[in-house]
Amino acid sequence: QDEIASLEESFNKMEEKLKEAHQALEEKIQLLREKQSQLLEAEKHASIGVLAYGIAHEINNPLTSVLTFSNLLLEQTPSSSPQYEQLKIIARETEKVRVIVKQLLQYSREVTIAKGSVDLHDLVREELQTLRSQDVFQQITIEEHFDPSLPLVAADRLQLGQVIANILLNAAQAITPPGVIKITTNHDAEFVHIEISDTGSGIQPEDLTKIFDPFFTTKPPGKGTGIGLALSYNIVKKHGGTIRVASEPGKGSQFTVSIPKNG
């Protein structure tokens, strides 16, 4: 009986070790999958960045000529002329293309971070002050739920401001007025978090994995380029942070930007 008990104990120990080894192996496999996914994502963004730069560079020069001469003709044409309104349309639409080209060039460049001490509450309020004058923000209530103990972070103020502005603009465009955009800040041991939620139309489940892909947009043609969130993703990643989204169709979306406390 002692021998059988000893053998049973040995088998039990061996079974426990096998379970531990299996669990450790599963964790390693999961880690490898995540690393592979990150590598594929980085390669995809790099390839698209090279393509975007080439396209934008080729378009930029002739576009500048069109914009320059259309504005020159506009200045020389009396407002009573039938051509005046047509020239205004040409100049306006060319300016839209120039903005798209600028976004393409921004996306294709390597994101460089110049870190300084940043008060995120001041930064959010600055971006809101700039955006509130736009038509899309009319009839939208902004709610601020700021953590008074939020520490300063080491970040690039200009780049992080661009991320916040992109998310706020997307939130406003998703809302059929009247609506609410809620901005919440908090922090934990490692990160500070900015949560921006809206009462907009939400995002379809099948689109949630694509929204940070360059050129992907759910907006109608002519209303979005799909560059803003892709660029925001790169900026946050360069800071060592994360950007996440949770959404339910018809009930709105929440974007959470997390930036490391220690830079």
XYZ file of N, CA and C in Angstrom, residues 160-247:
264
model
N 0.250 65.023 -29.411
C -0.837 64.489 -28.590
C -2.102 65.336 -28.760
N -1.920 66.639 -28.957
C -3.053 67.511 -29.238
C -3.753 67.112 -30.523
N -2.960 66.691 -31.511
C -3.528 66.239 -32.786
C -4.367 64.978 -32.590
N -3.903 64.076 -31.729
C -4.659 62.846 -31.435
C -6.009 63.188 -30.810
N -5.981 64.055 -29.802
C -7.218 64.444 -29.111
C -8.178 65.133 -30.076
N -7.638 66.025 -30.912
C -8.480 66.741 -31.880
C -9.125 65.775 -32.874
N -8.358 64.792 -33.348
C -8.895 63.803 -34.296
C -10.061 63.016 -33.691
N -9.886 62.580 -32.441
C -10.928 61.774 -31.794
C -12.168 62.627 -31.513
N -11.957 63.851 -31.044
C -13.089 64.744 -30.775
C -13.864 65.061 -32.055
N -13.129 65.296 -33.139
C -13.786 65.610 -34.409
C -14.590 64.414 -34.914
N -14.010 63.223 -34.820
C -14.734 62.005 -35.219
C -15.990 61.811 -34.377
N -15.867 62.093 -33.069
C -17.009 61.945 -32.168
C -18.134 62.891 -32.578
N -17.786 64.148 -32.862
C -18.793 65.137 -33.253
C -19.457 64.757 -34.572
N -18.663 64.247 -35.517
C -19.199 63.876 -36.827
C -20.103 62.649 -36.757
N -19.938 61.842 -35.698
C -20.772 60.637 -35.545
C -22.131 60.949 -34.929
N -22.278 62.170 -34.394
C -23.503 62.535 -33.675
C -24.482 63.249 -34.602
N -25.742 62.853 -34.500
C -26.826 63.632 -35.106
C -27.351 64.549 -34.007
N -27.116 65.875 -34.117
C -27.469 66.792 -33.019
C -28.938 66.700 -32.640
N -29.241 66.944 -31.348
C -28.289 67.258 -30.279
C -27.620 65.991 -29.744
N -26.469 66.178 -29.119
C -25.755 65.019 -28.589
C -24.766 65.444 -27.526
N -24.051 64.462 -26.987
C -23.124 64.712 -25.877
C -21.777 64.050 -26.167
N -20.712 64.777 -25.899
C -19.358 64.206 -25.884
C -18.844 64.328 -24.455
N -18.466 63.208 -23.880
C -17.977 63.202 -22.492
C -16.479 62.891 -22.492
N -15.714 63.743 -21.790
C -14.256 63.559 -21.693
C -13.910 63.271 -20.240
N -13.303 62.116 -20.003
C -12.964 61.684 -18.646
C -11.468 61.408 -18.558
N -10.840 61.829 -17.479
C -9.427 61.508 -17.247
C -9.286 60.748 -15.928
N -8.343 59.830 -15.904
C -8.012 59.105 -14.677
C -6.620 58.510 -14.838
N -6.135 57.873 -13.817
C -4.793 57.265 -13.909
C -4.689 56.073 -12.972
N -3.718 55.213 -13.284
C -3.409 54.076 -12.425
C -1.912 54.096 -12.136
N -1.357 52.981 -11.734
C 0.057 52.947 -11.347
C 0.998 53.244 -12.509
N 0.597 52.890 -13.739
C 1.503 53.016 -14.877
C 1.101 54.058 -15.911
N -0.204 54.291 -16.081
C -0.671 55.122 -17.187
C -1.633 56.221 -16.732
N -1.671 57.289 -17.544
C -2.776 58.244 -17.454
C -3.700 57.946 -18.629
N -5.000 58.114 -18.397
C -5.983 57.739 -19.408
C -6.883 58.924 -19.750
N -7.144 59.103 -21.033
C -8.144 60.064 -21.505
C -9.217 59.265 -22.232
N -10.431 59.323 -21.726
C -11.556 58.616 -22.352
C -12.486 59.638 -23.008
N -12.751 59.452 -24.280
C -13.656 60.336 -25.018
C -14.808 59.494 -25.545
N -15.997 59.734 -25.005
C -17.170 58.961 -25.421
C -18.199 59.883 -26.043
N -19.011 59.336 -26.931
C -20.018 60.143 -27.625
C -21.345 59.389 -27.684
N -22.392 60.137 -28.009
C -23.726 59.546 -28.160
C -24.057 59.409 -29.644
N -23.054 59.089 -30.432
C -23.216 59.005 -31.882
C -23.777 57.691 -32.360
N -23.565 57.440 -33.637
C -24.161 56.275 -34.295
C -23.453 54.966 -33.966
N -22.245 55.047 -33.379
C -21.515 53.837 -33.046
C -20.822 53.212 -34.253
N -20.109 52.130 -34.003
C -19.327 51.449 -35.044
C -19.780 50.001 -35.121
N -19.951 49.501 -36.326
C -20.345 48.108 -36.513
C -19.235 47.177 -35.991
N -19.605 46.041 -35.366
C -18.593 45.127 -34.803
C -17.525 44.705 -35.808
N -17.929 44.472 -37.066
C -16.951 44.018 -38.068
C -15.961 45.117 -38.465
N -16.267 46.375 -38.100
C -15.380 47.493 -38.450
C -14.419 47.866 -37.324
N -14.651 47.332 -36.129
C -13.842 47.740 -34.976
C -12.366 47.416 -35.139
N -12.066 46.324 -35.835
C -10.659 45.937 -36.022
C -9.994 46.695 -37.170
N -10.773 47.509 -37.901
C -10.231 48.184 -39.081
C -10.059 49.692 -38.913
N -10.627 50.251 -37.849
C -10.721 51.717 -37.807
C -9.372 52.429 -37.698
N -8.331 51.719 -37.267
C -7.010 52.337 -37.209
C -6.184 52.049 -38.464
N -6.796 51.344 -39.421
C -6.115 51.092 -40.693
C -6.150 52.364 -41.546
N -5.030 52.712 -42.183
C -5.041 53.892 -43.055
C -6.017 53.729 -44.209
N -6.716 54.816 -44.510
C -7.678 54.914 -45.620
C -9.001 54.196 -45.346
N -9.156 53.602 -44.149
C -10.454 53.011 -43.833
C -11.332 54.054 -43.163
N -12.537 54.243 -43.667
C -13.475 55.183 -43.068
C -14.908 54.693 -43.276
N -15.757 54.983 -42.298
C -17.173 54.644 -42.410
C -17.985 55.871 -42.835
N -17.295 56.981 -43.048
C -17.990 58.217 -43.441
C -18.362 58.171 -44.917
N -19.369 58.963 -45.316
C -19.748 59.018 -46.732
C -18.602 59.535 -47.587
N -18.591 59.214 -48.892
C -17.540 59.704 -49.794
C -17.406 61.223 -49.715
N -16.144 61.666 -49.627
C -15.884 63.095 -49.562
C -15.918 63.670 -48.157
N -16.285 62.828 -47.140
C -16.391 63.322 -45.771
C -15.219 62.892 -44.882
N -14.392 61.995 -45.363
C -13.268 61.556 -44.537
C -12.255 60.788 -45.369
N -10.985 60.852 -44.940
C -9.905 60.189 -45.690
C -9.454 58.885 -45.035
N -9.789 58.688 -43.757
C -9.315 57.496 -43.061
C -7.866 57.607 -42.630
N -7.342 58.833 -42.584
C -5.946 59.036 -42.187
C -5.840 59.431 -40.716
N -6.824 60.188 -40.207
C -6.732 60.755 -38.860
C -6.477 59.745 -37.767
N -7.263 58.674 -37.713
C -7.099 57.678 -36.656
C -5.844 56.835 -36.846
N -5.478 56.579 -38.108
C -4.242 55.828 -38.380
C -3.033 56.622 -37.890
N -3.040 57.928 -38.145
C -1.951 58.796 -37.685
C -1.952 58.872 -36.158
N -3.142 58.962 -35.557
C -3.258 59.007 -34.097
C -2.689 57.734 -33.470
N -2.989 56.593 -34.096
C -2.475 55.306 -33.617
C -0.938 55.313 -33.590
N -0.340 55.803 -34.663
C 1.122 55.851 -34.741
C 1.719 56.772 -33.679
N 1.070 57.923 -33.454
C 1.579 58.887 -32.470
C 1.529 58.297 -31.064
N 0.403 57.693 -30.710
C 0.250 57.110 -29.366
C 1.227 55.948 -29.181
N 1.369 55.137 -30.205
C 2.307 54.009 -30.135
C 3.739 54.502 -29.928
N 4.090 55.607 -30.602
C 5.433 56.183 -30.474
C 5.680 56.684 -29.048
N 4.606 57.046 -28.351
C 4.725 57.470 -26.953
C 4.829 56.274 -25.999
N 4.691 55.061 -26.538
C 4.704 53.878 -25.682
C 3.353 53.599 -25.056
N 2.295 54.217 -25.632
C 0.961 54.057 -25.078
C 0.068 53.203 -25.945
N -1.212 53.223 -25.622
C -2.200 52.452 -26.383
C -3.421 53.335 -26.658
N -4.138 52.985 -27.713
C -5.409 53.629 -28.016
C -6.418 52.529 -28.307
N -7.517 52.532 -27.560
C -8.504 51.458 -27.665
C -9.878 52.051 -27.948
N -10.744 51.232 -28.494
C -12.102 51.693 -28.795
C -13.116 50.634 -28.375
N -14.216 51.098 -27.806
C -15.366 50.245 -27.497
C -16.585 50.936 -28.089
N -17.433 50.176 -28.750
C -18.573 50.806 -29.426
C -19.728 49.843 -29.570
